[in-house]
Short mmCIF file of C-alpha atoms in Angstrom, two decimals:
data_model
loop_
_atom_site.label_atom_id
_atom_site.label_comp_id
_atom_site.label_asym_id
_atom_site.label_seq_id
_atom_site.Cartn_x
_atom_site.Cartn_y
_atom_site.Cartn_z
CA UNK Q 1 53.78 129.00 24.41
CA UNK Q 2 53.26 132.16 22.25
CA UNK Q 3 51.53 130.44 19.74
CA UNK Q 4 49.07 128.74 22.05
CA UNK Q 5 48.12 132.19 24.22
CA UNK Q 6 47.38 133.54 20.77
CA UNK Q 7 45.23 131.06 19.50
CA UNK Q 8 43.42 130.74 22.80
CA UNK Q 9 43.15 134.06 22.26
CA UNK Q 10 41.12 134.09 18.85
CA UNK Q 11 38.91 131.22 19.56
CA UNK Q 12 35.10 132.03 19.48
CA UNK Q 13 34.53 130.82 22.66
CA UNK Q 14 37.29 132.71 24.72
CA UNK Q 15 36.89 136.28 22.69
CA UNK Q 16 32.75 135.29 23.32
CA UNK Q 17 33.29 134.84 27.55
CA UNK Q 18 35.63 137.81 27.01
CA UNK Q 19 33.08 140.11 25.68
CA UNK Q 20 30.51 138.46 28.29
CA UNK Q 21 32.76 138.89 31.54
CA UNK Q 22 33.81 142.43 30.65
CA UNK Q 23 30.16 143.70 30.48
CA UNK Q 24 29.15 141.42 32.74
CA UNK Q 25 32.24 142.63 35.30
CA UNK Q 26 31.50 146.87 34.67
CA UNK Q 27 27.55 146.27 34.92
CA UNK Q 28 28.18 144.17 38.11
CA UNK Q 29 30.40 147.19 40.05
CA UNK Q 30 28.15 149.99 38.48
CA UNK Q 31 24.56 148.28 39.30
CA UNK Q 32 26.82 148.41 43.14
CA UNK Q 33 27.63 152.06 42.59
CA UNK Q 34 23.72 152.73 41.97
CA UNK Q 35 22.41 150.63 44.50
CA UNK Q 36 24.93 152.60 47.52
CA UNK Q 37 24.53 155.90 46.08
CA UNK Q 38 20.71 155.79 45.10
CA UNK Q 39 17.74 155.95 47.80
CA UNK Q 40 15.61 153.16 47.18
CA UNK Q 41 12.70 154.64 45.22
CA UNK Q 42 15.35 156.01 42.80
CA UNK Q 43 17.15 152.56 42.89
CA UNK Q 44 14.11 150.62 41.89
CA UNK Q 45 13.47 153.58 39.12
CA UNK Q 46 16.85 152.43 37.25
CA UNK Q 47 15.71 149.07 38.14
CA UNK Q 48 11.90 149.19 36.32
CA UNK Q 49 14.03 151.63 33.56
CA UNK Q 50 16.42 148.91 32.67
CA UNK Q 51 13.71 145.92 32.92
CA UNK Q 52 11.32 147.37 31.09
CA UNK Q 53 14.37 148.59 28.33
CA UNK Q 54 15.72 144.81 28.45
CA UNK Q 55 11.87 143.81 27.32
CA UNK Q 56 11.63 146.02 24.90
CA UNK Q 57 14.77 145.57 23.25
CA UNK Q 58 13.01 141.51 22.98
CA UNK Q 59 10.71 142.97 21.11
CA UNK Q 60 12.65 145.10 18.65
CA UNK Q 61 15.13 142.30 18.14
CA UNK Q 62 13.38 139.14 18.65
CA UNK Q 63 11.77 139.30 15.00
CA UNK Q 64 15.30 138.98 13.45
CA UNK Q 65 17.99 138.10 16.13
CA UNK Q 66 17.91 134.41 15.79
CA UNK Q 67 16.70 134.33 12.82
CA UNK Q 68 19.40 135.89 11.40
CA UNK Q 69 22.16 134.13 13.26
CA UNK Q 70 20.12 130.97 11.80
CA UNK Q 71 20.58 131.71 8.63
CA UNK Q 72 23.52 133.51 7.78
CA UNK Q 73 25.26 130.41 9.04
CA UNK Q 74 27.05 128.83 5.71
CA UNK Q 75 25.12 131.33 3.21
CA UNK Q 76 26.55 132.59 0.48
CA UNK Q 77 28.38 136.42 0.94
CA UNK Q 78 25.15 138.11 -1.45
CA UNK Q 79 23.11 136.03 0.64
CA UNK Q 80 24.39 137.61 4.16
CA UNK Q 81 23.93 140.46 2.74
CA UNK Q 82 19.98 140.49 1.44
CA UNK Q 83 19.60 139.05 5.04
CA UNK Q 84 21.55 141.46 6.85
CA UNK Q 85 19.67 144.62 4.70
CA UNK Q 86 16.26 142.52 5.74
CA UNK Q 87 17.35 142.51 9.25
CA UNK Q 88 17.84 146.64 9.10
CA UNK Q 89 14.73 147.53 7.73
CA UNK Q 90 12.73 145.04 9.95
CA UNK Q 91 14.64 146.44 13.13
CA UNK Q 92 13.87 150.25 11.73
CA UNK Q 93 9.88 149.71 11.09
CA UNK Q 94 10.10 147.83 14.61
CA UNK Q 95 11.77 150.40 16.18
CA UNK Q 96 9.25 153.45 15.18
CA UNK Q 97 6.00 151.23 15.97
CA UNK Q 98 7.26 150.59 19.60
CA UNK Q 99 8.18 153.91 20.37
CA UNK Q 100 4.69 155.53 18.98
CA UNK Q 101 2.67 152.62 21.40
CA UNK Q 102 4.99 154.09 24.05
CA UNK Q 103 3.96 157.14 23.36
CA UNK Q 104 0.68 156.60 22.93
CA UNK Q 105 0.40 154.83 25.95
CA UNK Q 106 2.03 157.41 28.02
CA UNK Q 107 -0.68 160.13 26.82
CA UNK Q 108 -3.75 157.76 27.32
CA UNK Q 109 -2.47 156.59 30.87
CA UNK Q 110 -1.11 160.24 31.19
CA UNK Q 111 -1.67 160.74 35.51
CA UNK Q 112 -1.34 157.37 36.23
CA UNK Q 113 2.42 156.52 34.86
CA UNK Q 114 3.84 160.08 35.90
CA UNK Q 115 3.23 159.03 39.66
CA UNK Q 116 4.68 155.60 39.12
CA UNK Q 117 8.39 154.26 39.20
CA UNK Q 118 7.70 153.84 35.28
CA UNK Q 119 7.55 157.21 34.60
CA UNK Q 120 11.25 157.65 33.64
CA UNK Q 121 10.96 154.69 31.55
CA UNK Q 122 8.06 155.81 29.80
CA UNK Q 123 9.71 159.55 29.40
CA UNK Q 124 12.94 158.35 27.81
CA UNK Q 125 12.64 154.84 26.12
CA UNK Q 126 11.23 156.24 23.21
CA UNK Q 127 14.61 158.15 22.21
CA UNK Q 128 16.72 155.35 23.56
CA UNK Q 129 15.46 152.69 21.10
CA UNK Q 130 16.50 155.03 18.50
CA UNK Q 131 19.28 155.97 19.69
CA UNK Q 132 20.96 152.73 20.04
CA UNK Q 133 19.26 151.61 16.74
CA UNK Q 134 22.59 151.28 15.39
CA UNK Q 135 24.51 149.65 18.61
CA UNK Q 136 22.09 146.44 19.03
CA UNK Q 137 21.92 145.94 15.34
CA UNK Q 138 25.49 145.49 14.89
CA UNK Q 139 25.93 143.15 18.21
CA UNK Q 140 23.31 141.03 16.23
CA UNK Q 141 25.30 141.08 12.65
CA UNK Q 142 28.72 140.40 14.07
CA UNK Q 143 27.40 137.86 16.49
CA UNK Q 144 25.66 136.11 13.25
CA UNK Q 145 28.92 136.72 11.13
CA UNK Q 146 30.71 135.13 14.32
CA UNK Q 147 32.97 138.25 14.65
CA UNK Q 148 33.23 138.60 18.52
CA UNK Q 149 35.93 139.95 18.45
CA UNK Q 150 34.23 143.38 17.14
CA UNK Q 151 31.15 142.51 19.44
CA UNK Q 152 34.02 142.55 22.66
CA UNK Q 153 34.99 146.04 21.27
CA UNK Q 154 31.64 147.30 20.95
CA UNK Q 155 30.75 145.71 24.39
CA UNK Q 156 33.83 147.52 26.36
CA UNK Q 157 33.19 150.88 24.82
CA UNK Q 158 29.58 151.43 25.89
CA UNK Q 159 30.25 149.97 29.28
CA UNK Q 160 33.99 150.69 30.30
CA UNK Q 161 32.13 154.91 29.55
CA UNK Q 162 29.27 153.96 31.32
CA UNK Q 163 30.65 152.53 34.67
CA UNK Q 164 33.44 155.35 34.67
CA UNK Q 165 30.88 157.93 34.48
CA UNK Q 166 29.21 156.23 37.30
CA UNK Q 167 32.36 156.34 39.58
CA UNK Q 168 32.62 159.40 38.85
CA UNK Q 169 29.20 160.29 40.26
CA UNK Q 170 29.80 158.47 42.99
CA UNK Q 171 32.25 160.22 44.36
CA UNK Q 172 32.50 163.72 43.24
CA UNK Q 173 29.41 164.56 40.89
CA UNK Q 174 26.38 162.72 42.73
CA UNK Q 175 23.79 163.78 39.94
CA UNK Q 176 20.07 162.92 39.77
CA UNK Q 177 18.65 159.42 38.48
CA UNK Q 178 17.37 161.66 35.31
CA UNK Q 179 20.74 162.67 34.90
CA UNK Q 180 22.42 159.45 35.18
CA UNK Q 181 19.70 158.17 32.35
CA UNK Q 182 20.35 160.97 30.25
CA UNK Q 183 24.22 159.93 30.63
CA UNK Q 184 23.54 156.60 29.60
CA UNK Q 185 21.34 157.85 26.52
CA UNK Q 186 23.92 159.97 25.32
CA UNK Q 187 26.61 156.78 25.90
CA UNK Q 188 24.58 154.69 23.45
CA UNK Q 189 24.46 157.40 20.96
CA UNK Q 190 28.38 157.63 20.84
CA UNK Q 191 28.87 154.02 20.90
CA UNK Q 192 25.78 153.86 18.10
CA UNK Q 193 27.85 156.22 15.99
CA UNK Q 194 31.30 154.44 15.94
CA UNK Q 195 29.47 150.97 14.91
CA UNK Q 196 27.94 153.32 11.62
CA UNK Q 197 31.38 154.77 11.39
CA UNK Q 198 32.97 151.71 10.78
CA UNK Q 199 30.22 150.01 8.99
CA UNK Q 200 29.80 147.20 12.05
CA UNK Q 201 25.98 147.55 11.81
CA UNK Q 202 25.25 146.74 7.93
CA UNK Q 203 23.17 150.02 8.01
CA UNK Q 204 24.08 150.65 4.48
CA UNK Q 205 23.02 147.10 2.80
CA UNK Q 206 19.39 148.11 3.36
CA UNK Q 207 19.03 148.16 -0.50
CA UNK Q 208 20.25 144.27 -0.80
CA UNK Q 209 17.18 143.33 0.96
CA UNK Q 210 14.67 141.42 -0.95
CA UNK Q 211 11.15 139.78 -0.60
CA UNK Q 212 12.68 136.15 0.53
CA UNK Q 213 15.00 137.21 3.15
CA UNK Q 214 12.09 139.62 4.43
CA UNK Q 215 9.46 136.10 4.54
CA UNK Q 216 12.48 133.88 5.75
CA UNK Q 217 13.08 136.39 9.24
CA UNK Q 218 9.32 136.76 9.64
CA UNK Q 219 7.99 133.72 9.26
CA UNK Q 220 11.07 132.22 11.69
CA UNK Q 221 10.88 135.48 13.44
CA UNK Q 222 7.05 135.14 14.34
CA UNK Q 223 7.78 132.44 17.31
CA UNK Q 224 11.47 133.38 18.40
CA UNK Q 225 10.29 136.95 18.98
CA UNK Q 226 7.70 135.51 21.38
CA UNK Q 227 10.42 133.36 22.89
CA UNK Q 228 12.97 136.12 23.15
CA UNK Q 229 9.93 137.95 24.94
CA UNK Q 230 8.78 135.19 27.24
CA UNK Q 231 12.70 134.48 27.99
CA UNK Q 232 13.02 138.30 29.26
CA UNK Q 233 9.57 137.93 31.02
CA UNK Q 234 11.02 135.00 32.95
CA UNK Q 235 13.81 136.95 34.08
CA UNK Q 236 11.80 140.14 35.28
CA UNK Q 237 8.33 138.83 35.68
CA UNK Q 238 8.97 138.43 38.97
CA UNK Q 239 10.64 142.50 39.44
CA UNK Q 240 7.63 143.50 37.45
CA UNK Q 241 4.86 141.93 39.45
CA UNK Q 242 6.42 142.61 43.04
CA UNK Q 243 6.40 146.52 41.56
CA UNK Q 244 2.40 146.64 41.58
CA UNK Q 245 2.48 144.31 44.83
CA UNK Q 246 1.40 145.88 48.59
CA UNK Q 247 5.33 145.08 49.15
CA UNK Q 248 5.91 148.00 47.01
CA UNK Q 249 9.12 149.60 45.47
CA UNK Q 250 11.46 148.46 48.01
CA UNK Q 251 11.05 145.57 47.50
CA UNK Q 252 11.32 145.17 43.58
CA UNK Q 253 15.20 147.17 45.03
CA UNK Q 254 15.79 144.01 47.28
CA UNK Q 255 14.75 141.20 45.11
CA UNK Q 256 16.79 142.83 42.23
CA UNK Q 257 19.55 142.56 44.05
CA UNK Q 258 19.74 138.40 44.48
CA UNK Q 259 19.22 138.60 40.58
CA UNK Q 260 21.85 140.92 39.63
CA UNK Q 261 24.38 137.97 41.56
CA UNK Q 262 22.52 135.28 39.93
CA UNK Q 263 23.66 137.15 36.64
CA UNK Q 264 27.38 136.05 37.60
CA UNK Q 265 26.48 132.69 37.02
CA UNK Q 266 24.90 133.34 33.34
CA UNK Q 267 28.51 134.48 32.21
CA UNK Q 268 29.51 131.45 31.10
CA UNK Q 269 25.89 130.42 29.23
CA UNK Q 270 25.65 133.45 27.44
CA UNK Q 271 28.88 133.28 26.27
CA UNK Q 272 28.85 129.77 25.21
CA UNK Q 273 25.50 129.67 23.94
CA UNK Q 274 26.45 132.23 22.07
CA UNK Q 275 28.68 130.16 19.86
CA UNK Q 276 26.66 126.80 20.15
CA UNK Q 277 23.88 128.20 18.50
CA UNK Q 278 25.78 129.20 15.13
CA UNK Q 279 27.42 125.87 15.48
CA UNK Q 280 24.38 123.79 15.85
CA UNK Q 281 22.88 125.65 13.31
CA UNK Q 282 24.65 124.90 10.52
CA UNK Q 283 25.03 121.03 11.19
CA UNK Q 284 20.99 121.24 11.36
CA UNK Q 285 21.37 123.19 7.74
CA UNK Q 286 23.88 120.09 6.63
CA UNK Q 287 21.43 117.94 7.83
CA UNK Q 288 24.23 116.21 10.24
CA UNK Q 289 21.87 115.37 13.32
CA UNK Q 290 23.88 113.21 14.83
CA UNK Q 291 26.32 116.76 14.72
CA UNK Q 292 23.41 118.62 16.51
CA UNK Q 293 23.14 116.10 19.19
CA UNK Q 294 26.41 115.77 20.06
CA UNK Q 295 26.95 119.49 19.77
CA UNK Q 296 23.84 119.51 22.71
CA UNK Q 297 25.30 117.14 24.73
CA UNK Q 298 28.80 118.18 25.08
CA UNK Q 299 28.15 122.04 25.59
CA UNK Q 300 24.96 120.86 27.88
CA UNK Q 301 26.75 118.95 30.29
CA UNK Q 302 29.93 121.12 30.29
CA UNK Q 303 28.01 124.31 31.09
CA UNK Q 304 26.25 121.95 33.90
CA UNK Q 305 29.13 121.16 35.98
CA UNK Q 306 30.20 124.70 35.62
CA UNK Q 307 27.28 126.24 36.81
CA UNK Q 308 27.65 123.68 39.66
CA UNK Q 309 30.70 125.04 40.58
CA UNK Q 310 29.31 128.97 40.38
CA UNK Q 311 26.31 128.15 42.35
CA UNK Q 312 28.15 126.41 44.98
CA UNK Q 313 30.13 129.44 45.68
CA UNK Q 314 27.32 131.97 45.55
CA UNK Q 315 25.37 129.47 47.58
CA UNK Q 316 28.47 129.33 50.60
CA UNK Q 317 29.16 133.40 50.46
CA UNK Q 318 25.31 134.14 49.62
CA UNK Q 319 25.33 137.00 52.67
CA UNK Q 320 29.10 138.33 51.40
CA UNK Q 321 27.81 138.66 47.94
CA UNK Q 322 24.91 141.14 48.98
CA UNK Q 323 27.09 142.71 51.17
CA UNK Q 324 29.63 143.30 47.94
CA UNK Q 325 27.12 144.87 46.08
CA UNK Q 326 25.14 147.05 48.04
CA UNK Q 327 26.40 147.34 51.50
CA UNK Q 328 24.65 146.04 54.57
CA UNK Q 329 21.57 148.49 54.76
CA UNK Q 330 19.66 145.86 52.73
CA UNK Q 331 20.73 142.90 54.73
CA UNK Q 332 18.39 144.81 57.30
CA UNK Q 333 15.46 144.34 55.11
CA UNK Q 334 14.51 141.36 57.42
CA UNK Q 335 12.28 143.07 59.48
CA UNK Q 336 10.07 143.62 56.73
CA UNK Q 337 9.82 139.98 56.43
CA UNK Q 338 12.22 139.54 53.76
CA UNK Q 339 15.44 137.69 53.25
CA UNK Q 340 17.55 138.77 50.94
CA UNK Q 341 20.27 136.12 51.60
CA UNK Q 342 17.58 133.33 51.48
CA UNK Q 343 16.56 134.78 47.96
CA UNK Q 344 20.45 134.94 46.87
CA UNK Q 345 20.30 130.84 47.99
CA UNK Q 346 17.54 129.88 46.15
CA UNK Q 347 18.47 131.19 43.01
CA UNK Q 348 21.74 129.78 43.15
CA UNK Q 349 20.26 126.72 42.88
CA UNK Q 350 18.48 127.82 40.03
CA UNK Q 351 21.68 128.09 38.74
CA UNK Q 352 22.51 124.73 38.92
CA UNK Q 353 19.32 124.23 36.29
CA UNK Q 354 20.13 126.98 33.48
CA UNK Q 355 22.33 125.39 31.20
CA UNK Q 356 20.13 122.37 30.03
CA UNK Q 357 17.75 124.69 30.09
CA UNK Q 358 18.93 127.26 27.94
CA UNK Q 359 20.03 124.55 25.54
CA UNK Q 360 17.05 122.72 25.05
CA UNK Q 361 15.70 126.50 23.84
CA UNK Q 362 18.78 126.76 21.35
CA UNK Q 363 18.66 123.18 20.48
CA UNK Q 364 14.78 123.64 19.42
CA UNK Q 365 16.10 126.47 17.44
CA UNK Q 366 19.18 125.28 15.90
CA UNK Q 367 16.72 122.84 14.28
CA UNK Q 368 14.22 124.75 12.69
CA UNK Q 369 11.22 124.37 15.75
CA UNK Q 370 10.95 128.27 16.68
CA UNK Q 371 7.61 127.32 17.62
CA UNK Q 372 7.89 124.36 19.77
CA UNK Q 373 10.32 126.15 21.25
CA UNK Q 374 7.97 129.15 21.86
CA UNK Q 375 5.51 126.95 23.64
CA UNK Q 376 7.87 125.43 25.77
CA UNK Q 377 8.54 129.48 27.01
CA UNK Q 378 4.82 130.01 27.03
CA UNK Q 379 4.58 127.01 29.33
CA UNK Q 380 7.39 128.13 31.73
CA UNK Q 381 5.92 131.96 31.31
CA UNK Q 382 2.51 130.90 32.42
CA UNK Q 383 4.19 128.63 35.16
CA UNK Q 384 6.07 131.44 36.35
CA UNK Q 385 3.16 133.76 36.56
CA UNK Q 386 0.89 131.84 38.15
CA UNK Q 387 3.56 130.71 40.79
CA UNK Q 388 4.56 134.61 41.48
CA UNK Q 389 0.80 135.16 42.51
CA UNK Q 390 0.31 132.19 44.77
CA UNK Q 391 4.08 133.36 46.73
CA UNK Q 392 2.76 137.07 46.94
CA UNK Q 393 -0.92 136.94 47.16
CA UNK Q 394 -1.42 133.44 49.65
CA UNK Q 395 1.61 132.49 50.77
CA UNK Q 396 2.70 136.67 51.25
CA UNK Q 397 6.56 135.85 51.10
CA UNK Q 398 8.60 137.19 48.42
CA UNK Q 399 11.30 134.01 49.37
CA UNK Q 400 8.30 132.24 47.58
CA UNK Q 401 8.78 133.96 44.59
CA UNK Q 402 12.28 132.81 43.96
CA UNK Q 403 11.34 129.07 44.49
CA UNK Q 404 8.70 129.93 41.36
CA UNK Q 405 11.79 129.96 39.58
CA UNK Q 406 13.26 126.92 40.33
CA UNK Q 407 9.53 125.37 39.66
CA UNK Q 408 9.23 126.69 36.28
CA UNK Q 409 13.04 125.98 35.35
CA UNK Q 410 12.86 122.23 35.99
CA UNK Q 411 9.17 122.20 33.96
CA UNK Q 412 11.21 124.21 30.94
CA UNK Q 413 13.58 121.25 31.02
CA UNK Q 414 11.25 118.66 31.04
CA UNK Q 415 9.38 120.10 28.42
CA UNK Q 416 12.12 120.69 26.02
CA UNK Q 417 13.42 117.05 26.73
CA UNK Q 418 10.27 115.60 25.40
CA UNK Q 419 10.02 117.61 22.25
CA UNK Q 420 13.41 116.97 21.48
CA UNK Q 421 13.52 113.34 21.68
CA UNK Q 422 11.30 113.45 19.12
CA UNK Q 423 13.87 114.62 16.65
CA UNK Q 424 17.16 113.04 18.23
CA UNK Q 425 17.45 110.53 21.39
CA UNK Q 426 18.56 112.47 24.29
CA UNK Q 427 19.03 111.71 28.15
CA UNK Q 428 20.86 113.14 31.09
CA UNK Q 429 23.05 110.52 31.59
CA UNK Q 430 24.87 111.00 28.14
CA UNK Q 431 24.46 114.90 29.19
CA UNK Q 432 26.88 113.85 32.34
CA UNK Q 433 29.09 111.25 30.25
CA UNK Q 434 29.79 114.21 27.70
CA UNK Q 435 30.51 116.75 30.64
CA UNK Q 436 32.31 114.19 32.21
CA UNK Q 437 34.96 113.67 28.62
CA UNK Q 438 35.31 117.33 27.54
CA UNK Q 439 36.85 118.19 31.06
CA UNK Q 440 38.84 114.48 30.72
CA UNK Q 441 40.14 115.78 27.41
CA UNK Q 442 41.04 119.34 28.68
CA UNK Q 443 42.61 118.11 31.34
CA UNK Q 444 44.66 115.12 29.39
CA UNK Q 445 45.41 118.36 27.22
CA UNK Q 446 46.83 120.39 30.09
CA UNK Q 447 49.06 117.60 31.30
CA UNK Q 448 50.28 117.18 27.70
CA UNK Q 449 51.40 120.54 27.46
CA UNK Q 450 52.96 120.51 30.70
CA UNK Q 451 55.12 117.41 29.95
CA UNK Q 452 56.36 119.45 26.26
CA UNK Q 453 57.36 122.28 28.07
CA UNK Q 454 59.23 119.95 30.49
CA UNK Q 455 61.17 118.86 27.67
CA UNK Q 456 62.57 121.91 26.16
#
């Protein structure tokens, strides 16, 4: 029994949903904290703060995140380490031209942003990027070196002192929303310093980087930066366009409330996607298709009937959810002709469409297609967009807006279907089959465990 719990333990997959569910746990209760101690226009601050941070951080990393994960898979250890000094430099240089266009930006557009929600984002961005420089990059190297158990360290440290600050100013300090951002600035630069400390973010291989590794990340990292981009815009396209709506900023603090839940159900795809990609990767590298496929299948129709599960339950206890997280003063919201429960119901069945979704994107990548798999995010992007208009602008109903999503979702998947049957044969019904025989073999698993322990 020992020796099973401890190599449950150190599998990828379990230390991967480890790291996910812990951040995903602290981020849950202190997004709760903010939204019942906050008033609403300083709620939907944090809110446009964090979104526009998350879209940023696309940016910064999105020239070398994949790309490096792609390609340290089964190179050689001088290898890893011209691509992981590529990957610092690339990140730096990134790093200093997005901060001086925020800058810049904030001087020309000067009156406008400082009586906007943006303005705090605006303000401070600029010394967060750099501040957590060190932090992102070495979630990115470990994650390509397939450490996670390092990443689940680095991942409790900056949260578990994040969300305990919080609950602290909850209850006894009840600071300002600059104060709580300066907090979670100064956070990132401790948990920024410990990955340099102990060498987790490969800041000191910048020398080892070389003119191939540099063209290898670029040239991949041209399209998956625009994917990693269009991926984020997906998620907060919606928050961003309600923001400069007539429905104003409470309601970019209601309708980021139904997406915070949905967040619950990306646990699992983050954390399994996570190791597919690696996986899938370097069968694509061994040229072992018929590896990649199955790979695609199996974790595709898993994560399916997982996420059915998830969504069922968020679907059933939509109205105790919001209540959970922020109380019942937004469940009033109705009377200004908004829903929130109807939202949190809608995008649970969203849910239901994520993980073939989200692997058709990896899939495209694992293979060597950043770009196809760009367009297929430029498609859904443009999809998205259009559909957030017609829901605000004709229809007037922010519900309208979360059934965008599930129109976009189900064109991502069709999409990403037909390119990829152009490299292996693919359908849903082997998607189900190979669901169906990884829970069939955990399960004949279980029951042979069960009858060994009988026996001693």
């Amino acid at each position: 029994m020992k020796k099973l719990l401890h190599k449950i333990i150190r599998e990828d997959n379990f230390l991967s949903l480890s790291g996910n569910l812990i951040i995903a746990f602290l981020g849950f209760c202190g997004f709760a904290l903010l939204a019942r101690s906050l008033e609403t226009e300083e709620f939907a601050q944090w809110v446009l703060f964090i979104s526009g941070g998350s879209l940023v951080e696309m940016l910064r990393y999105g020239i070398t995140n994949n790309g490096l994960v792609r390609f340290l898979s089964g190179a050689s250890a001088e290898r890893r380490d011209q691509f992981i000094g590529a990957n610092v430099i690339i990140s730096v240089l990134a790093t200093i031209v997005i901060a001086l266009i925020l800058i810049v930006f904030k001087q020309i557009f000067s009156n406008t942003i400082a009586n906007s929600s943006y303005a705090l984002f605006f303000n401070w961005y600029p010394i967060l990027a750099f501040v957590n420089l060190p932090f992102n990059n070495a979630l990115v190297v470990q994650q390509a070196k397939m450490k996670y158990d390092k990443i689940l360290i680095i991942k409790a440290i900056n949260s578990g002192l994040f969300f305990s600050f919080l609950v602290m100013n909850t209850f006894y300090l009840k600071r300002s929303i600059l104060d709580i951002i300066l907090v979670f600035i100064g956070i990132n630069a401790f948990t920024s310093l410990i990955c340099i400390l102990k060498s987790w973010d490969g800041i000191t291989l910048f020398r080892r980087a070389n003119k191939s590794t540099f063209k290898t990340l670029l040239n991949f990292g041209k399209y998956s930066t625009f994917t990693l981009i269009g991926t984020n815009l997906l998620r907060n396209a919606d928050i961003f366009i309600i923001s400069i709506s007539p429905f104003g900023d409470v309601a970019v603090a209601l309708f980021s409330i139904p997406l915070k839940l949905t967040e619950i159900q990306q646990i699992p795809l983050r954390s399994f996607t996570a190791t597919a990609f690696p996986k899938m990767s370097k069968a694509s590298l061994e040229m072992k298709t018929e590896k990649v496929k199955a790979l695609f299948e199996v974790y595709s129709g898993a994560l399916t009937y997982m996420f059915f599960a998830l969504s069922l339950i968020t679907f059933v206890f939509a109205k105790e959810f919001v209540i959970l997280i922020s109380g019942y003063q937004y469940l009033e919201s109705s009377v200004m002709g908004i829903d929130i429960v109807s939202i949190v119901r809608i995008l649970s069945v969203y849910g239901v469409l994520l993980p073939i979704d989200r692997m058709t994107g990896i899939g495209l990548d694992s293979i060597n297609k950043p770009q196809i798999n760009a367009l297929k995010v430029l498609i859904m992007l443009s999809a998205n967009i259009i559909g957030d208009f017609i829901a605000i602008y004709i229809f007037k109903s922010i519900e309208m807006v979360a059934v965008s999503t599930l129109v976009f979702t189900s064109l991502g998947i069709v999409v990403g279907f037909h390119f990829l049957n152009k490299n292996f044969s693919i359908s849903l019904l082997e998607i189900f089959k190979q669901g169906n025989s990884f829970y069939k073999s955990l399960w004949l698993q279980f029951k042979a465990f069960r009858s060994k322990q009988a026996t001693i």
